[in-house]
Coordinates of N, CA and C and ligand atoms in Angstrom, one line a residue:
X1 N -31.0 3.9 -2.2 CA -29.9 3.9 -3.1 C -29.5 2.4 -3.4
X2 N -28.6 2.3 -4.4 CA -28.2 0.9 -4.8 C -26.8 0.6 -4.3
X3 N -26.6 -0.6 -3.8 CA -25.3 -1.1 -3.4 C -24.4 -1.2 -4.7
X4 N -23.2 -0.6 -4.6 CA -22.3 -0.7 -5.8 C -21.8 -2.1 -6.1
X5 N -21.9 -3.0 -5.1 CA -21.4 -4.3 -5.2 C -22.4 -5.3 -5.7
X6 N -23.5 -5.4 -5.0 CA -24.6 -6.4 -5.4 C -25.7 -5.8 -6.1
X7 N -25.7 -4.5 -6.3 CA -26.7 -3.7 -7.0 C -28.1 -3.8 -6.3
X8 N -28.2 -4.3 -5.1 CA -29.4 -4.4 -4.4 C -29.8 -3.0 -3.9
X9 N -31.1 -2.7 -3.9 CA -31.6 -1.4 -3.4 C -31.7 -1.5 -1.9
X10 N -31.3 -0.5 -1.2 CA -31.4 -0.5 0.3 C -31.5 0.9 0.8
X11 N -31.9 1.0 2.1 CA -32.0 2.3 2.7 C -30.7 2.8 3.3
X12 N -30.2 3.9 2.9 CA -28.9 4.4 3.3 C -28.9 4.6 4.8
X13 N -30.0 5.0 5.4 CA -30.0 5.2 6.9 C -29.9 3.9 7.7
X14 N -30.3 2.8 7.1 CA -30.3 1.5 7.8 C -29.0 0.8 7.6
X15 N -28.1 1.3 6.7 CA -26.8 0.6 6.5 C -25.7 1.1 7.4
X16 N -24.9 0.1 7.9 CA -23.8 0.5 8.8 C -22.5 0.4 8.0
X17 N -22.6 0.1 6.7 CA -21.4 -0.1 5.9 C -21.4 0.7 4.6
X18 N -21.8 2.0 4.7 CA -21.9 2.9 3.5 C -20.6 2.9 2.8
X19 N -20.6 2.9 1.4 CA -21.8 3.0 0.6 C -22.4 1.7 0.2
X20 N -22.0 0.6 1.0 CA -22.6 -0.7 0.7 C -23.8 -1.0 1.5
X21 N -24.5 -2.0 1.1 CA -25.8 -2.4 1.8 C -25.5 -3.1 3.1
X22 N -24.3 -3.7 3.2 CA -24.1 -4.5 4.4 C -22.6 -4.7 4.6
X23 N -22.2 -5.1 5.8 CA -20.8 -5.4 6.1 C -20.2 -6.4 5.1
X24 N -21.1 -7.4 4.8 CA -20.6 -8.4 3.9 C -20.1 -7.9 2.6
X25 N -21.0 -7.0 2.0 CA -20.6 -6.4 0.7 C -19.3 -5.6 0.8
X26 N -19.2 -4.9 1.9 CA -18.0 -4.0 2.1 C -16.7 -4.9 2.2
X27 N -16.9 -6.0 3.0 CA -15.7 -7.0 3.1 C -15.3 -7.5 1.7
X28 N -16.3 -7.9 0.9 CA -16.0 -8.5 -0.4 C -15.3 -7.5 -1.2
X29 N -15.7 -6.2 -1.2 CA -15.1 -5.2 -2.0 C -13.7 -4.9 -1.5
X30 N -13.5 -4.9 -0.2 CA -12.2 -4.7 0.4 C -11.2 -5.8 0.0
X31 N -11.8 -7.1 0.0 CA -11.0 -8.2 -0.4 C -10.5 -8.2 -1.8
X32 N -11.4 -7.6 -2.6 CA -11.0 -7.5 -4.1 C -9.8 -6.6 -4.2
X33 N -9.9 -5.4 -3.5 CA -8.8 -4.5 -3.6 C -7.5 -5.0 -3.1
X34 N -7.6 -5.8 -2.0 CA -6.3 -6.4 -1.4 C -5.8 -7.4 -2.4
X35 N -6.7 -8.2 -3.0 CA -6.2 -9.2 -3.9 C -5.4 -8.6 -5.1
X36 N -6.0 -7.5 -5.6 CA -5.3 -6.8 -6.7 C -3.9 -6.2 -6.3
X37 N -3.9 -5.7 -5.0 CA -2.6 -5.2 -4.5 C -1.5 -6.3 -4.4
X38 N -1.9 -7.4 -3.9 CA -1.0 -8.5 -3.7 C -0.5 -9.1 -5.0
X39 N -1.3 -9.0 -6.1 CA -0.9 -9.6 -7.3 C 0.0 -8.7 -8.1
X40 N 0.3 -7.5 -7.7 CA 1.2 -6.6 -8.4 C 2.6 -7.1 -8.2
X41 N 3.3 -7.3 -9.3 CA 4.7 -7.8 -9.2 C 5.7 -6.7 -8.7
X42 N 5.2 -5.4 -8.8 CA 6.1 -4.3 -8.4 C 6.3 -4.2 -6.9
X43 N 5.4 -4.9 -6.1 CA 5.5 -4.7 -4.7 C 6.8 -5.1 -4.1
X44 N 7.6 -6.0 -4.7 CA 8.9 -6.5 -4.1 C 10.0 -5.6 -4.6
X45 N 9.8 -4.9 -5.7 CA 11.0 -4.2 -6.3 C 11.5 -3.0 -5.4
X46 N 10.7 -2.2 -4.8 CA 11.3 -1.1 -4.0 C 12.2 -1.6 -3.0
X47 N 12.0 -2.7 -2.3 CA 12.9 -3.3 -1.3 C 14.2 -3.7 -1.9
X48 N 14.2 -4.3 -3.1 CA 15.4 -4.7 -3.7 C 16.3 -3.5 -4.1
X49 N 15.7 -2.4 -4.4 CA 16.4 -1.2 -4.8 C 17.1 -0.5 -3.6
X50 N 16.5 -0.8 -2.4 CA 17.0 -0.1 -1.2 C 18.4 -0.5 -0.8
X51 N 18.8 -1.8 -1.0 CA 20.1 -2.3 -0.5 C 21.3 -1.6 -1.1
X52 N 21.3 -1.4 -2.4 CA 22.5 -0.7 -3.0 C 22.5 0.7 -2.6
X53 N 21.4 1.3 -2.4 CA 21.3 2.7 -2.0 C 21.9 2.8 -0.6
X54 N 21.6 1.9 0.3 CA 22.2 1.9 1.7 C 23.7 1.8 1.6
X55 N 24.2 0.9 0.8 CA 25.7 0.7 0.7 C 26.3 2.0 0.2
X56 N 25.7 2.6 -0.8 CA 26.3 3.9 -1.3 C 26.3 4.9 -0.2
X57 N 25.3 5.0 0.6 CA 25.2 6.0 1.7 C 26.3 5.7 2.7
X58 N 26.6 4.4 3.0 CA 27.6 4.1 4.0 C 29.0 4.4 3.4
X59 N 29.2 4.2 2.1 CA 30.5 4.5 1.5 C 30.8 6.0 1.7
X60 N 29.8 6.8 1.4 CA 29.9 8.3 1.5 C 30.2 8.7 2.9
X61 N 29.6 8.0 3.9 CA 29.8 8.3 5.3 C 31.2 8.0 5.7
X62 N 31.8 6.9 5.2 CA 33.2 6.5 5.4 C 34.1 7.6 4.9
X63 N 33.9 8.0 3.6 CA 34.7 9.0 3.0 C 34.7 10.3 3.9
X64 N 33.6 10.7 4.4 CA 33.5 11.9 5.1 C 34.3 11.8 6.4
X65 N 34.2 10.6 7.1 CA 34.9 10.4 8.3 C 36.5 10.4 8.1
X66 N 36.9 9.8 7.0 CA 38.3 9.8 6.6 C 38.8 11.2 6.4
X67 N 38.0 12.0 5.6 CA 38.4 13.4 5.3 C 38.5 14.2 6.6
X68 N 37.6 14.0 7.5 CA 37.6 14.7 8.8 C 38.8 14.3 9.6
X69 N 39.3 13.1 9.5 CA 40.5 12.6 10.3 C 41.7 13.3 9.8
X70 N 41.8 13.5 8.5 CA 43.0 14.1 7.9 C 43.1 15.6 8.2
X71 N 42.0 16.2 8.6 CA 42.1 17.6 8.9 C 42.9 17.9 10.2
X72 N 43.6 19.0 10.3 CA 44.4 19.3 11.5 C 43.6 19.6 12.7
Ligands
ZN1 ZN1 -24.7 -5.2 -1.3

């Protein structure tokens, strides 16, 4: 079969890094995926959205405790 990275023909049985011909080709392909992930600007947005949500949840918790205190 052919390595999807370097297009070199190799024996599937002799490879320890399927579907690549070698560990080197597998590492290079993995590195490319990681590079693409890190370059996405969206990666930092989910964390920024979490803070207001936490404050909102704590406000609700306070309201619930006050309501419970007023009960007889
Ligand atoms: Zn290869």
